[in-house]
Coordinates of C-alpha atoms and ligand atoms in Angstrom, one line a residue:
Chain O
M1 CA -62.2 34.1 124.9
L2 CA -64.5 34.2 127.9
R3 CA -65.3 37.8 128.7
F4 CA -65.7 39.1 132.2
T5 CA -69.4 39.7 131.3
A6 CA -70.1 36.0 131.8
D7 CA -70.1 36.6 135.5
L8 CA -72.6 39.5 135.5
S9 CA -76.3 39.2 136.2
P10 CA -78.5 39.0 133.1
A11 CA -79.8 42.6 132.7
T12 CA -76.4 44.1 133.6
R13 CA -74.7 41.7 131.2
S14 CA -77.0 42.5 128.3
F15 CA -76.4 46.2 128.8
V16 CA -72.6 45.9 129.2
E17 CA -72.4 43.8 126.1
D18 CA -74.2 46.4 124.1
I19 CA -71.8 49.1 125.4
L20 CA -68.8 46.9 124.5
A21 CA -70.1 46.3 121.0
A22 CA -70.0 50.0 120.4
Y23 CA -66.9 50.8 122.5
P24 CA -64.6 47.7 122.6
D25 CA -61.6 49.7 123.9
H26 CA -63.6 50.3 127.1
E27 CA -63.3 46.7 128.3
G28 CA -60.3 47.4 130.5
Y29 CA -62.1 50.1 132.4
L30 CA -65.3 48.1 132.8
V31 CA -63.4 45.0 134.1
K32 CA -62.1 47.2 136.9
S33 CA -65.4 48.8 137.4
F34 CA -67.2 45.5 138.0
R35 CA -64.5 43.9 140.0
D36 CA -64.9 43.8 143.8
R37 CA -68.4 45.2 143.9
S38 CA -70.3 44.3 147.1
R39 CA -73.4 42.0 146.6
S40 CA -75.7 44.9 147.6
T41 CA -74.1 47.2 144.9
S42 CA -74.3 44.4 142.3
R43 CA -77.9 43.7 143.1
L44 CA -78.9 47.3 142.9
A45 CA -77.0 47.8 139.6
E46 CA -78.9 44.8 138.3
Q47 CA -82.2 46.4 139.3
T48 CA -81.1 49.6 137.7
A49 CA -80.1 47.8 134.5
G50 CA -83.6 46.2 134.5
L51 CA -85.2 49.6 134.8
I52 CA -83.1 50.9 132.0
G53 CA -84.3 48.0 129.8
R54 CA -87.9 48.8 130.7
L55 CA -87.5 52.5 130.1
H56 CA -86.5 51.9 126.5
A57 CA -88.3 48.6 125.8
G58 CA -85.1 46.6 125.8
D59 CA -83.4 48.8 123.2
H60 CA -80.2 50.2 124.6
R61 CA -79.2 52.3 121.5
R62 CA -80.1 55.6 123.1
L63 CA -78.2 54.9 126.3
V64 CA -75.2 53.6 124.4
E65 CA -75.1 56.8 122.4
G66 CA -75.4 58.9 125.5
Y67 CA -72.7 56.9 127.2
L68 CA -70.3 57.4 124.3
W69 CA -71.1 61.1 124.5
I70 CA -70.4 61.4 128.2
C71 CA -67.1 59.4 128.0
R72 CA -65.8 61.6 125.2
M73 CA -66.9 64.8 127.1
V74 CA -65.2 63.6 130.3
M75 CA -62.0 62.7 128.5
E76 CA -61.8 66.2 126.9
E77 CA -62.5 67.9 130.3
E78 CA -60.0 65.5 132.1
L79 CA -57.3 66.6 129.7
H80 CA -57.9 70.2 130.5
F81 CA -58.2 69.5 134.3
R82 CA -55.0 67.5 134.5
R83 CA -53.1 70.2 132.5
E84 CA -54.5 73.2 134.3
G85 CA -55.5 71.9 137.7
S86 CA -59.0 73.4 137.5
Y87 CA -62.3 72.9 135.7
R88 CA -62.6 74.6 132.3
N89 CA -65.9 76.5 133.1
S90 CA -66.8 78.7 136.0
S91 CA -69.8 80.7 135.0
F92 CA -73.4 79.4 135.6
A93 CA -74.8 81.7 132.9
E94 CA -72.5 80.2 130.2
V95 CA -73.1 76.6 131.2
N96 CA -76.8 77.2 131.5
A97 CA -77.0 78.5 127.9
S98 CA -74.6 75.9 126.4
V99 CA -75.7 72.8 128.3
Y100 CA -78.9 73.0 130.4
Q101 CA -80.9 74.8 127.7
N102 CA -79.3 72.8 124.9
K103 CA -81.9 70.0 124.4
A104 CA -79.9 67.7 122.1
D105 CA -76.8 67.6 124.3
M106 CA -78.8 67.5 127.5
V107 CA -80.7 64.3 126.4
L108 CA -77.4 62.7 125.5
Y109 CA -75.8 63.8 128.8
M110 CA -78.7 62.5 131.0
D111 CA -79.0 59.3 129.0
G112 CA -75.2 58.8 129.4
L113 CA -75.4 59.6 133.1
L114 CA -78.2 57.1 133.6
A115 CA -75.9 54.5 132.0
T116 CA -73.1 55.3 134.4
E117 CA -75.4 54.3 137.3
V118 CA -74.8 50.7 136.2
L119 CA -71.4 51.1 134.5
W120 CA -69.3 53.2 136.9
S121 CA -68.5 51.6 140.2
Q122 CA -68.5 55.0 142.1
H123 CA -72.0 55.8 140.8
A124 CA -73.4 52.3 141.4
R125 CA -72.0 52.4 145.0
C126 CA -73.6 55.8 145.6
M127 CA -77.0 54.6 144.2
D128 CA -76.8 51.6 146.5
F129 CA -76.1 53.9 149.5
Y130 CA -79.0 56.2 148.5
V131 CA -81.5 53.4 148.1
N132 CA -80.4 51.1 150.9
T133 CA -79.1 53.6 153.5
F134 CA -80.7 57.0 152.9
V135 CA -84.3 56.2 151.8
P136 CA -85.0 53.6 154.6
K137 CA -84.2 56.4 157.2
L138 CA -87.2 58.5 156.0
P139 CA -90.3 58.6 158.1
T140 CA -93.8 57.3 157.2
G141 CA -95.5 59.8 154.8
F142 CA -92.3 61.7 154.1
R143 CA -92.6 64.8 151.9
H144 CA -89.7 64.7 149.5
L145 CA -87.9 67.3 147.3
E146 CA -85.2 66.5 144.7
I147 CA -83.3 69.4 143.2
G148 CA -81.8 68.6 139.7
P149 CA -83.3 65.1 139.1
G150 CA -81.9 64.9 135.5
H151 CA -82.7 61.4 134.3
G152 CA -85.1 60.9 137.2
L153 CA -83.8 57.6 138.5
L154 CA -83.2 58.7 142.1
L155 CA -86.7 60.2 142.2
Y156 CA -88.1 56.9 141.0
Y157 CA -86.3 54.9 143.7
T158 CA -87.7 57.4 146.2
A159 CA -91.2 57.2 144.9
I160 CA -91.4 53.4 145.2
A161 CA -90.5 53.5 148.9
A162 CA -93.6 52.4 150.9
A163 CA -93.1 55.3 153.4
C164 CA -93.2 58.0 150.7
G165 CA -96.0 60.6 151.1
S166 CA -95.4 63.2 148.4
L167 CA -92.7 64.2 145.9
E168 CA -91.6 67.4 144.2
A169 CA -88.7 68.1 142.0
W170 CA -87.1 71.3 140.6
D171 CA -84.7 71.5 137.6
I172 CA -83.3 74.3 135.6
S173 CA -83.2 72.3 132.4
P174 CA -86.5 71.7 130.4
A175 CA -84.9 68.7 128.8
S176 CA -84.1 67.2 132.2
L177 CA -87.7 67.7 133.4
E178 CA -89.0 66.0 130.3
L179 CA -86.6 63.0 130.9
T180 CA -87.6 62.9 134.6
A181 CA -91.3 62.8 133.6
E182 CA -90.7 60.2 131.0
C183 CA -88.7 58.0 133.4
L184 CA -91.5 58.2 136.1
A185 CA -94.3 57.6 133.6
R186 CA -92.7 54.7 131.8
L187 CA -91.5 53.0 134.9
G188 CA -94.9 53.5 136.5
A189 CA -94.0 55.5 139.6
P190 CA -96.7 54.9 142.2
K191 CA -97.0 58.5 143.3
A192 CA -97.6 61.7 141.4
V193 CA -94.6 64.1 141.3
E194 CA -94.9 67.8 141.1
L195 CA -92.2 68.9 138.6
R196 CA -91.2 72.6 138.4
A197 CA -88.9 74.4 136.1
G198 CA -86.6 76.5 138.2
N199 CA -83.4 77.4 139.8
V200 CA -82.6 76.2 143.3
F201 CA -81.8 79.8 144.3
E202 CA -85.2 81.2 143.3
E203 CA -87.5 78.3 144.2
A204 CA -86.1 77.8 147.7
V205 CA -87.7 81.0 149.1
D206 CA -91.0 81.0 151.1
R207 CA -91.1 77.3 151.5
A208 CA -89.9 77.0 155.1
A209 CA -89.9 73.6 156.7
E210 CA -92.1 72.1 154.0
F211 CA -90.0 68.9 153.4
D212 CA -88.9 65.9 155.4
S213 CA -86.1 65.1 152.9
V214 CA -84.1 66.7 150.2
T215 CA -81.9 65.1 147.6
L216 CA -79.2 67.0 145.9
S217 CA -77.3 64.5 143.8
E218 CA -74.5 65.7 141.5
V219 CA -75.7 69.3 141.7
V220 CA -73.4 71.1 144.1
E221 CA -70.6 71.1 141.6
H222 CA -72.9 72.9 139.1
L223 CA -73.5 75.9 141.4
E224 CA -71.7 79.2 141.7
D225 CA -72.6 79.5 145.4
P226 CA -73.3 76.1 146.8
L227 CA -73.1 77.3 150.4
R228 CA -76.0 79.6 149.8
A229 CA -78.0 76.8 148.1
L230 CA -77.3 74.5 151.0
R231 CA -78.3 77.1 153.5
N232 CA -81.6 77.7 151.6
I233 CA -82.2 73.9 151.6
H234 CA -81.6 73.8 155.4
G235 CA -84.5 76.2 155.6
L236 CA -86.7 74.0 153.4
L237 CA -86.4 71.1 155.8
A238 CA -88.6 70.3 158.8
A239 CA -86.8 70.3 162.1
D240 CA -85.8 66.6 161.9
G241 CA -85.5 66.6 158.1
L242 CA -82.7 64.7 156.2
L243 CA -80.5 65.7 153.4
Y244 CA -78.8 63.5 150.8
V245 CA -75.9 65.1 149.0
N246 CA -73.7 63.4 146.4
V247 CA -70.9 65.5 145.1
P248 CA -67.9 64.3 143.2
V249 CA -64.5 65.9 144.0
N250 CA -61.8 66.4 141.3
A251 CA -64.3 65.4 138.6
P252 CA -64.2 67.6 135.6
A253 CA -67.2 67.9 133.2
V254 CA -68.4 70.5 130.8
D255 CA -71.0 71.9 133.3
H256 CA -69.0 71.5 136.5
I257 CA -68.1 75.0 137.8
F258 CA -67.4 74.4 141.5
Q259 CA -64.4 72.3 142.4
L260 CA -64.0 70.5 145.7
K261 CA -60.5 69.0 146.2
S262 CA -61.2 66.4 148.9
P263 CA -64.0 64.5 150.6
S264 CA -63.3 66.5 153.8
E265 CA -64.0 69.7 151.9
A266 CA -67.4 68.3 150.9
V267 CA -68.3 67.4 154.5
A268 CA -67.1 70.8 155.7
L269 CA -69.3 72.5 153.1
V270 CA -72.4 70.7 154.3
E271 CA -71.6 71.4 157.9
A272 CA -71.0 75.1 157.2
A273 CA -74.6 75.3 156.0
G274 CA -75.8 74.2 159.4
F275 CA -76.2 70.5 158.9
T276 CA -75.0 67.6 161.1
V277 CA -73.4 64.9 159.0
D278 CA -74.5 61.4 160.0
E279 CA -72.9 59.2 157.3
T280 CA -70.4 59.6 154.5
L281 CA -69.5 57.2 151.6
C282 CA -66.4 57.9 149.6
A283 CA -66.4 56.1 146.3
P284 CA -63.3 56.5 144.1
V285 CA -63.3 56.1 140.4
A286 CA -62.9 52.5 139.2
G287 CA -59.4 51.1 139.6
Y288 CA -58.4 53.3 142.5
S289 CA -58.4 52.6 146.2
L290 CA -59.4 55.5 148.3
T291 CA -55.8 56.0 149.5
R292 CA -54.5 56.1 146.0
A293 CA -57.3 58.3 144.7
L294 CA -56.6 60.8 147.5
K295 CA -52.9 60.8 146.6
A296 CA -53.4 61.1 142.8
D297 CA -56.3 63.7 143.1
A298 CA -58.4 61.2 141.2
S299 CA -62.2 61.6 141.2
I300 CA -64.1 60.5 144.3
S301 CA -67.9 60.6 144.6
V302 CA -68.8 61.7 148.1
A303 CA -72.3 60.8 149.3
I304 CA -73.4 62.4 152.5
V305 CA -76.5 61.8 154.8
A306 CA -77.0 64.8 157.0
R307 CA -79.7 66.1 159.3
R308 CA -81.1 69.6 159.8
G309 CA -81.1 69.3 163.5
P310 CA -78.3 68.6 165.9
G311 CA -76.8 65.0 165.9
R312 CA -78.4 62.3 167.9
P313 CA -77.3 62.2 171.5
Chain M
M1 CA -32.4 64.0 124.2
N2 CA -32.4 60.8 122.2
R3 CA -35.0 58.0 122.1
E4 CA -33.1 55.9 124.6
Q5 CA -32.9 58.7 127.1
V6 CA -36.6 59.5 126.6
L7 CA -37.5 55.8 127.1
E8 CA -35.6 55.7 130.3
Q9 CA -37.4 58.7 131.7
L10 CA -40.7 57.4 130.5
T11 CA -40.2 54.3 132.7
G12 CA -40.3 56.6 135.8
V13 CA -43.4 58.3 134.5
L14 CA -45.2 55.0 133.8
R15 CA -44.3 53.6 137.2
E16 CA -45.6 56.8 138.9
V17 CA -48.9 57.0 136.9
F18 CA -49.8 53.3 137.1
D19 CA -48.4 52.8 140.6
N20 CA -46.4 49.8 139.5
D21 CA -42.6 49.6 140.0
D22 CA -42.3 46.6 137.6
L23 CA -43.1 48.6 134.5
V24 CA -40.4 49.3 131.9
A25 CA -41.0 51.6 128.9
R26 CA -40.2 49.0 126.3
P27 CA -40.8 50.3 122.8
E28 CA -43.5 47.7 122.0
L29 CA -45.4 48.3 125.2
T30 CA -49.1 49.2 124.7
A31 CA -52.2 49.9 126.8
R32 CA -53.3 46.3 126.4
D33 CA -50.2 45.1 128.4
V34 CA -50.9 47.2 131.5
A35 CA -54.1 46.6 133.5
E36 CA -54.2 50.1 134.9
W37 CA -53.8 51.7 131.5
D38 CA -57.4 52.5 130.7
S39 CA -58.9 55.4 128.8
L40 CA -59.0 57.7 131.8
N41 CA -55.5 56.9 133.1
H42 CA -54.3 57.4 129.6
I43 CA -55.1 61.1 130.0
R44 CA -53.1 61.2 133.3
L45 CA -50.2 59.5 131.5
I46 CA -50.3 62.0 128.6
V47 CA -50.3 65.0 131.0
S48 CA -47.6 63.4 133.2
V49 CA -45.4 62.9 130.2
E50 CA -46.1 66.5 129.1
K51 CA -45.0 67.8 132.5
A52 CA -42.0 65.6 132.8
F53 CA -40.6 66.8 129.4
R54 CA -42.1 70.3 129.5
I55 CA -43.9 69.8 126.2
K56 CA -47.5 69.9 125.0
F57 CA -49.0 67.2 122.8
K58 CA -51.3 68.2 120.0
T59 CA -54.9 67.1 120.3
S60 CA -54.4 64.6 117.4
E61 CA -51.5 63.0 119.3
V62 CA -53.3 62.5 122.6
S63 CA -55.1 59.3 121.5
G64 CA -52.9 58.5 118.6
F65 CA -49.9 56.6 120.0
A66 CA -50.0 52.9 119.1
N67 CA -47.2 52.0 121.5
I68 CA -44.5 53.6 123.8
A69 CA -42.1 53.8 120.8
E70 CA -44.4 56.2 119.0
M71 CA -44.9 58.2 122.2
A72 CA -41.1 58.4 122.7
E73 CA -40.6 59.5 119.1
A74 CA -43.2 62.2 119.5
V75 CA -41.4 63.4 122.7
V76 CA -38.1 63.5 120.9
A77 CA -39.7 65.5 118.1
H78 CA -41.3 68.0 120.5
L79 CA -38.0 68.5 122.3
A80 CA -36.2 69.1 119.1
G81 CA -38.8 71.7 118.2
R82 CA -40.2 69.7 115.2
A83 CA -43.5 68.5 116.5
P84 CA -45.4 66.4 114.0
Ligands
LIG1 C1 -75.5 66.0 136.6 S1 -77.3 66.1 136.7 C2 -77.7 65.1 138.1 C3 -78.8 64.2 137.8 C4 -79.2 63.2 139.0 N1 -79.6 64.0 140.1 C5 -78.0 62.3 139.3 O1 -77.5 62.4 140.4 O2 -77.6 61.5 138.5 C6 -77.5 67.8 137.3 C7 -78.9 68.3 137.1 O3 -79.0 69.5 137.9 C8 -79.7 70.5 137.2 N2 -79.3 71.8 137.7 C9 -78.1 72.4 137.5 N3 -78.0 73.6 138.1 C10 -79.2 73.7 138.7 C11 -79.8 74.8 139.4 N4 -79.1 75.9 139.7 N5 -81.1 74.6 139.9 C12 -81.8 73.5 139.6 N6 -81.3 72.5 138.8 C13 -80.1 72.6 138.4 C14 -79.3 70.2 135.7 O4 -80.2 70.7 134.8 C15 -79.3 68.6 135.7 O5 -80.6 68.1 135.4

């Protein structure tokens, strides 16, 4: 039987085949996830698959294990979410102790999340939007901050932009910071990155207007008070600074404690913090159109480019 | 409720969850026969069945049905108060 993988680009195909060897029942989902991708998204996913190969010297075992972990975790949380209508956890302190400070699980989690940047259409589309829409908007010599870099891939894609001046990143999880450092070192990021262990709420004081860009990708849903975090970030940005936010709605996970129910709620949250939203991408989970995802409360990744200042005239 | 009645009601649930009005809850139907029936949608199906019949599957049942017949039999058992 000719598998759908025959049509994939080489690095993507090699990765998908290793995933399917460990998780054959996943084929139906992946068929949908790779169907109808734009050329730009497919090309970026191929680049990401190549980077994943370089990161682990062509050995996918660690990422396969992480991916199986994340799929199992999401299924368990999805069952709770569909039954109860809400995420299982709501306390940052609990999730911090059980997830962010739990090195073994955090490595599996971030490895799995990295794998989803190729395998899940909604994540591949957001990464494409980040690399090809957000980063090219940043000015020459831009000073960048990422909060919650996790596996480090977005930071790497930012560091290789020719216009990039300096980079800093904060993460609450020591395991995440190690993975970020490992990613940047192994892939040979051309710029040094200042990595700090810390919580967005504590680090964001006394740093007024120090950055031209801030990335907050898959972090809002982990915060008890995202509006306060976004207001702090507003203060970190220079007058014409840009923000990239990616937040999934109706997307249960073990460490998601803040639930948004629709893309418009995500946009309203960013606006309430004082930003002007320039562009939004809504990427539903594989197999769903946006209309159907909205109707079924299925998960949708919402990627937003916003500016600190007022909108362009 | 007997198996036939459960199957009839399951047809409506399948159609709603997979957004496909051609589906019929035949006993031998499996996930492989329905393109939309992937691992994630399986969870939606399970919870929609639970809500439709006001039952709660055990964790071991959630991923344990080989086909619709097994799911229907489990529903009948739950409704009769003799869950496996
Ligand atoms: C789901 S990962 C996102 C990784 C990556 N940015 C991406 O988009 O794939 C969330 C990251 O945010 C970090 N994080 C969660 N809460 C945080 C907080 N209050 N302050 C700083 N980092 C936080 C976690 O440790 C983790 O590394």
